[in-house]
PDB file of C-alpha atoms in Angstrom:
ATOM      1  CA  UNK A  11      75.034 101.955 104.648  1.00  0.00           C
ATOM      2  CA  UNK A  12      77.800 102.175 101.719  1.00  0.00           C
ATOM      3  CA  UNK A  13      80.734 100.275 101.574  1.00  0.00           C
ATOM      4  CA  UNK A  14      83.877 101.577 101.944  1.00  0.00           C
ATOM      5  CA  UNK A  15      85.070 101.834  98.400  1.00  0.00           C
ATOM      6  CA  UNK A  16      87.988  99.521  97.829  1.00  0.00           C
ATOM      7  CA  UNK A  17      91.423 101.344  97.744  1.00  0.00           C
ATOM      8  CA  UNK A  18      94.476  99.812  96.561  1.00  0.00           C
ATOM      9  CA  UNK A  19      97.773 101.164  95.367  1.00  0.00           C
ATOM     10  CA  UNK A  20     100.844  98.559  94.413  1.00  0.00           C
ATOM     11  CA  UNK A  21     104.017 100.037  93.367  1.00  0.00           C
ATOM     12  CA  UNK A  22     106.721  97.622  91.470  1.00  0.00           C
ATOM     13  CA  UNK A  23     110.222  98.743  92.074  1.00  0.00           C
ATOM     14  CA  UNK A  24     112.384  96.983  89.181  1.00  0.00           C
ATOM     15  CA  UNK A  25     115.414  98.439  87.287  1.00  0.00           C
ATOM     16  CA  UNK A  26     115.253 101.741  88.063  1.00  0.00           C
ATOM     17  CA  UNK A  27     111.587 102.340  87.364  1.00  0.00           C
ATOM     18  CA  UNK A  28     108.265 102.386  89.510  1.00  0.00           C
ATOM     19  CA  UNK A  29     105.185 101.090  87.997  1.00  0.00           C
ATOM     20  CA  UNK A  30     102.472 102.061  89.834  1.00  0.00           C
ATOM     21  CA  UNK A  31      98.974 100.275  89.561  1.00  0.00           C
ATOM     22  CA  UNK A  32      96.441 101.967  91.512  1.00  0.00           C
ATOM     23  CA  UNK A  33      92.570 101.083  92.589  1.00  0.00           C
ATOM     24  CA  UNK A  34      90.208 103.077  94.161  1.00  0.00           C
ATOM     25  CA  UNK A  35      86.537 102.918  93.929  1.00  0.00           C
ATOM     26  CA  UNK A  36      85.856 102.305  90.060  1.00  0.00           C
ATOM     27  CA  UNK A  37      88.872 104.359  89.243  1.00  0.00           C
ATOM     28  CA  UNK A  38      91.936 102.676  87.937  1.00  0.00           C
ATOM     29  CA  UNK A  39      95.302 103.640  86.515  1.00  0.00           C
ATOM     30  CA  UNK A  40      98.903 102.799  85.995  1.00  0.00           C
ATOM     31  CA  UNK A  41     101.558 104.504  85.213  1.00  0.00           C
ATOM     32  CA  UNK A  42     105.688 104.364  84.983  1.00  0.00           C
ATOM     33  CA  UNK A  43     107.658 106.427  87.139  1.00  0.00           C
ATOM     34  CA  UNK A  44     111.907 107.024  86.191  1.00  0.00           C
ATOM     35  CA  UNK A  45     112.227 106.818  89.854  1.00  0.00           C
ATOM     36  CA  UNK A  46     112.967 104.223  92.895  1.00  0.00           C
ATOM     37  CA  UNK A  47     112.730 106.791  95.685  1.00  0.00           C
ATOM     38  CA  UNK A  48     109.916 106.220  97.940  1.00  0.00           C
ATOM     39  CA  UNK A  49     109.173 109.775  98.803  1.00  0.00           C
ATOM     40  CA  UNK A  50     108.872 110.930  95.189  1.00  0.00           C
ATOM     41  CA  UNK A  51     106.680 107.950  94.293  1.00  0.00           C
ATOM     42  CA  UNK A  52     104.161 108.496  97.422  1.00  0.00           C
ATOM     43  CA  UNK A  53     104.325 112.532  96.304  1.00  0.00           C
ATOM     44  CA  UNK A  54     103.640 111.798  92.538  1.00  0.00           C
ATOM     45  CA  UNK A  55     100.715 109.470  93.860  1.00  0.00           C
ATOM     46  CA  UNK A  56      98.914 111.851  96.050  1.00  0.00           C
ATOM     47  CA  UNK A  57      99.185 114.541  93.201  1.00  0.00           C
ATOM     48  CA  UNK A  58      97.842 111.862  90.702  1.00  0.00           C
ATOM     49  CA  UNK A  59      95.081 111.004  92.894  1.00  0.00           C
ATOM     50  CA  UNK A  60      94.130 113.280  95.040  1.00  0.00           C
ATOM     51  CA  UNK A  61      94.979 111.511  98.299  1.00  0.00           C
ATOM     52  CA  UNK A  62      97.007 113.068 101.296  1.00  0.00           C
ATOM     53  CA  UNK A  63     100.330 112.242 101.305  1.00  0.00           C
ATOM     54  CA  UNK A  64      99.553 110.490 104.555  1.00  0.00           C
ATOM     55  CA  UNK A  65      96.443 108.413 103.054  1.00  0.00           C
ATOM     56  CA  UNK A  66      99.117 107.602 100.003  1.00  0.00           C
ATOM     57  CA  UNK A  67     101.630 106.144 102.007  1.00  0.00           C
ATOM     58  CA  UNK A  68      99.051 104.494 104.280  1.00  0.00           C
ATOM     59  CA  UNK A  69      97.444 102.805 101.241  1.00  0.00           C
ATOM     60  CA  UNK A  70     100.838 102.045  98.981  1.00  0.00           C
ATOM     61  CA  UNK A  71     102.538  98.629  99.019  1.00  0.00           C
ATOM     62  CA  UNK A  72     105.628  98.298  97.561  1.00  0.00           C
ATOM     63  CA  UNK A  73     107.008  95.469  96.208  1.00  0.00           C
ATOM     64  CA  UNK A  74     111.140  95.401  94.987  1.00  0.00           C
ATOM     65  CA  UNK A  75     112.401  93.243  92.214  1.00  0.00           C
ATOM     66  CA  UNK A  76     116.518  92.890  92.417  1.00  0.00           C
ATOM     67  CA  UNK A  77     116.853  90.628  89.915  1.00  0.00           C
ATOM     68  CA  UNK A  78     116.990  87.841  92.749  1.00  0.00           C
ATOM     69  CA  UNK A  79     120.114  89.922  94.368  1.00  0.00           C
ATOM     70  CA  UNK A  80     117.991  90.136  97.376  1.00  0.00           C
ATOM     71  CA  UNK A  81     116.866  86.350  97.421  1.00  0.00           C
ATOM     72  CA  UNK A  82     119.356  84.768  99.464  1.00  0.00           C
ATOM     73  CA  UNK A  83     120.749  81.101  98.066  1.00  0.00           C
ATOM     74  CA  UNK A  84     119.717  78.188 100.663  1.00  0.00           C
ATOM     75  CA  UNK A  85     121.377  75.220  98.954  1.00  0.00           C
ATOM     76  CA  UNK A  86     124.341  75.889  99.695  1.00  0.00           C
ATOM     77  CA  UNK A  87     124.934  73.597 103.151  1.00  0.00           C
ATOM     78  CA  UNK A  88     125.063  70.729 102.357  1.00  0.00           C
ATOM     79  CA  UNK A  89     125.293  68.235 104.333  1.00  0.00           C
ATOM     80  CA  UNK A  90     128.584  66.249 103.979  1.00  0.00           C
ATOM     81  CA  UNK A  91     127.415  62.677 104.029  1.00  0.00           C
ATOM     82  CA  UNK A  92     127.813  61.683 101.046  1.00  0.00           C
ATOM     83  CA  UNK A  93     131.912  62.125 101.859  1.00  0.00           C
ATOM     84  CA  UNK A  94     131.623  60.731 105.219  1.00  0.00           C
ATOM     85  CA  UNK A  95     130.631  57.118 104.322  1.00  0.00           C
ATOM     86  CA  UNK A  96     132.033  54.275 106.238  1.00  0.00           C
ATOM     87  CA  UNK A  97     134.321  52.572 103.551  1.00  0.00           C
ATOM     88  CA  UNK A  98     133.573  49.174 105.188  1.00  0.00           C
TER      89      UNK A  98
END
């Protein structure tokens, strides 16, 4: 019995560039891509690596960095209390 050799492909999305880290067996590589479109990324992948497209996108997680555009602020209700004290 062999294991199934670990596979592992992370792609950062952040101003305009992908880096892409990838994993598989003893095999690892990274490299910068002047590209945020997920098609060309998964493409350049499977050329780089020798996977199917299908196995790429299968195996790639991507993870997108807006500079916090994305994040959505949750302070902002605030409860009014501290106006609506009894003045007693």
């Amino acid at each position: 019995e062999h294991e199934a050799e670990e596979r592992q492909i992370e792609v950062e999305i952040e101003d305009g560039q992908a880096k892409v880290k990838i994993e598989i067996g003893d095999t690892k590589s990274k490299f910068t891509l002047e590209t945020t479109d997920k098609n060309a990324i998964i493409e350049e992948v499977a050329k780089r690596t020798g996977l199917s497209v299908e196995d790429a996108t299968n195996l790639i997680k991507f993870e997108e960095e807006d500079n916090g555009e994305i994040e959505e602020e949750v302070e902002i209700e605030k409860t009014n209390e501290e106006n609506s004290t009894g003045g007693k």
